[in-house]
Short mmCIF file of C-alpha atoms in Angstrom, two decimals:
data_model
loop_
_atom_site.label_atom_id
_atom_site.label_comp_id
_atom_site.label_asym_id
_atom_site.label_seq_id
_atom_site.Cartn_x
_atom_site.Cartn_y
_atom_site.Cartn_z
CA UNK A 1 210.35 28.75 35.73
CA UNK A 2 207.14 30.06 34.38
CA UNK A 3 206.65 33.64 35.49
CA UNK A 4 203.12 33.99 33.35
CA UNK A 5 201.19 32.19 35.83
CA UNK A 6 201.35 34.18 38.94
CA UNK A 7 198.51 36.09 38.96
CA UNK A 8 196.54 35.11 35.73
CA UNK A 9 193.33 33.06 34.89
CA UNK A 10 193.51 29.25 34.86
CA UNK A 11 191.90 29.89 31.16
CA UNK A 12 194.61 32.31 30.21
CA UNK A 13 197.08 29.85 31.95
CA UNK A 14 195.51 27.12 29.99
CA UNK A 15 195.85 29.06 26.68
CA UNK A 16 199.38 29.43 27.32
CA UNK A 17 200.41 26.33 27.60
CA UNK A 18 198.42 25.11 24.81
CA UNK A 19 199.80 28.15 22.63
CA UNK A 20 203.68 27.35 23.86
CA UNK A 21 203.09 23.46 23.29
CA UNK A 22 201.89 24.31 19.52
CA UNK A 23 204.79 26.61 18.88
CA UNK A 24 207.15 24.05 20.31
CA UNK A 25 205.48 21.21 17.66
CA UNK A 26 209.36 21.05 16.11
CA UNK A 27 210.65 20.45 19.37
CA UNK A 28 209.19 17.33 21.22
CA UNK A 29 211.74 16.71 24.19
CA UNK A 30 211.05 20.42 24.86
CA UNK A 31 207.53 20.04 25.00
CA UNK A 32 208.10 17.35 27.44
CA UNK A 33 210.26 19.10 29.75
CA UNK A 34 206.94 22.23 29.77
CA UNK A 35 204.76 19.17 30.73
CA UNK A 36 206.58 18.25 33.24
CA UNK A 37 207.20 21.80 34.72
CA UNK A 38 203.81 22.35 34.20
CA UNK A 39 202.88 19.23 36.16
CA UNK A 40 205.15 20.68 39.23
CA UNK A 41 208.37 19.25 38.28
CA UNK A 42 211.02 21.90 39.47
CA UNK A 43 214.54 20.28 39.88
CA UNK A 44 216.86 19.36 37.03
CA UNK A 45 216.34 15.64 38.51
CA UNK A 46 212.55 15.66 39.06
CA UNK A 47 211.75 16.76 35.56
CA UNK A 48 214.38 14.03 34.08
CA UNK A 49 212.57 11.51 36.13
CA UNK A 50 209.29 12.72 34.65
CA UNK A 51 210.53 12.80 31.02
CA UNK A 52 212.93 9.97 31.05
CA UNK A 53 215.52 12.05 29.80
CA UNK A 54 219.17 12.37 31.77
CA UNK A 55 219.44 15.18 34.25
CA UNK A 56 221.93 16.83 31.13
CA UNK A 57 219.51 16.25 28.72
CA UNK A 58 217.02 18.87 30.98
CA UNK A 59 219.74 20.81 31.34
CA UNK A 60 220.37 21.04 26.97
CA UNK A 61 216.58 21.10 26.52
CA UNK A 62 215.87 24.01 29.60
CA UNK A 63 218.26 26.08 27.70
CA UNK A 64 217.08 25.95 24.04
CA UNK A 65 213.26 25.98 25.66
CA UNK A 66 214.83 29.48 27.60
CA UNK A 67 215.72 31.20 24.45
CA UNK A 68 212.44 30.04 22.55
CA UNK A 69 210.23 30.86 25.85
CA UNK A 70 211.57 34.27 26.21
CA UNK A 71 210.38 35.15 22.09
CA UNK A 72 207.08 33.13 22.75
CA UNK A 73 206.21 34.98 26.09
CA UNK A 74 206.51 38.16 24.42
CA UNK A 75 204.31 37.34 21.25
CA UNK A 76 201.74 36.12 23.65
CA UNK A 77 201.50 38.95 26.09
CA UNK A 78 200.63 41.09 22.84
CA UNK A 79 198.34 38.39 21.65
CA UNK A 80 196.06 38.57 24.46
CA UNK A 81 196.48 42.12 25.17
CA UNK A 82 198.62 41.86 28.38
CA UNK A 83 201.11 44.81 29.40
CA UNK A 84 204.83 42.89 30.75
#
Protein backbone atom coordinates (compact mmCIF):
# COMPACT_ATOMS: atom_id res chain seq x y z
CA UNK A 1 0.00 0.00 0.00
CA UNK A 2 3.00 2.10 0.67
CA UNK A 3 5.40 1.87 -2.25
CA UNK A 4 8.01 4.57 -0.52
CA UNK A 5 9.38 2.13 1.76
CA UNK A 6 10.97 -0.49 -0.33
CA UNK A 7 14.28 0.36 -0.50
CA UNK A 8 14.67 3.59 1.67
CA UNK A 9 16.19 4.49 5.15
CA UNK A 10 14.21 3.70 8.31
CA UNK A 11 14.96 7.66 8.95
CA UNK A 12 13.60 8.64 5.59
CA UNK A 13 10.77 6.04 6.24
CA UNK A 14 10.30 7.62 9.57
CA UNK A 15 10.13 11.16 8.07
CA UNK A 16 7.49 10.05 5.88
CA UNK A 17 5.20 8.96 7.97
CA UNK A 18 5.61 11.72 10.30
CA UNK A 19 5.36 14.23 7.22
CA UNK A 20 2.01 12.24 5.78
CA UNK A 21 0.51 12.08 9.46
CA UNK A 22 1.00 16.08 9.73
CA UNK A 23 -0.50 16.71 6.33
CA UNK A 24 -3.37 14.41 7.16
CA UNK A 25 -3.97 16.64 10.70
CA UNK A 26 -7.70 17.47 9.00
CA UNK A 27 -8.27 13.99 8.53
CA UNK A 28 -8.08 11.79 11.75
CA UNK A 29 -9.79 8.38 10.69
CA UNK A 30 -7.27 8.62 7.81
CA UNK A 31 -4.45 8.99 9.93
CA UNK A 32 -5.61 5.97 11.69
CA UNK A 33 -6.02 3.76 8.86
CA UNK A 34 -1.72 4.94 7.90
CA UNK A 35 -1.12 3.73 11.52
CA UNK A 36 -2.47 0.82 11.13
CA UNK A 37 -0.93 0.03 7.64
CA UNK A 38 2.06 1.20 8.97
CA UNK A 39 1.84 -1.18 11.91
CA UNK A 40 1.38 -4.21 9.22
CA UNK A 41 -2.26 -4.12 8.87
CA UNK A 42 -2.92 -5.15 5.13
CA UNK A 43 -6.56 -6.46 4.66
CA UNK A 44 -9.66 -4.28 4.54
CA UNK A 45 -10.64 -6.40 7.84
CA UNK A 46 -7.30 -6.30 9.71
CA UNK A 47 -6.97 -2.57 9.52
CA UNK A 48 -10.86 -2.15 10.65
CA UNK A 49 -10.03 -4.36 13.52
CA UNK A 50 -7.05 -2.14 14.32
CA UNK A 51 -8.96 1.17 13.97
CA UNK A 52 -12.33 0.16 15.14
CA UNK A 53 -13.82 1.38 12.17
CA UNK A 54 -16.25 -1.05 9.82
CA UNK A 55 -14.53 -2.90 7.05
CA UNK A 56 -16.60 0.05 4.67
CA UNK A 57 -15.44 2.64 6.64
CA UNK A 58 -11.52 1.42 5.47
CA UNK A 59 -12.79 1.03 2.38
CA UNK A 60 -14.30 5.19 2.28
CA UNK A 61 -11.19 6.26 4.22
CA UNK A 62 -8.44 4.01 1.81
CA UNK A 63 -9.93 5.89 -0.99
CA UNK A 64 -9.90 9.58 0.08
CA UNK A 65 -6.27 8.65 1.86
CA UNK A 66 -5.43 7.26 -2.12
CA UNK A 67 -6.14 10.52 -3.74
CA UNK A 68 -4.40 12.64 -0.88
CA UNK A 69 -1.33 9.99 -0.77
CA UNK A 70 -0.73 10.14 -4.40
CA UNK A 71 -0.33 14.49 -4.13
CA UNK A 72 1.65 13.97 -0.78
CA UNK A 73 4.09 11.28 -2.24
CA UNK A 74 4.95 13.50 -4.94
CA UNK A 75 5.63 16.75 -2.80
CA UNK A 76 7.80 14.60 -0.68
CA UNK A 77 9.96 12.88 -3.20
CA UNK A 78 10.91 16.60 -4.26
CA UNK A 79 11.25 17.55 -0.67
CA UNK A 80 13.96 15.26 0.08
CA UNK A 81 15.48 15.25 -3.24
CA UNK A 82 14.35 11.75 -4.43
CA UNK A 83 13.91 10.98 -8.32
CA UNK A 84 10.19 8.66 -8.73
Amino acid sequence: YFPFNAGIDDELSEAFLLELTDALDDDPEAQSVVAAIWEGASKRSSIAEATGFSVDQVTKVKKRLQRRLKEFRGKFLDKHGIRD
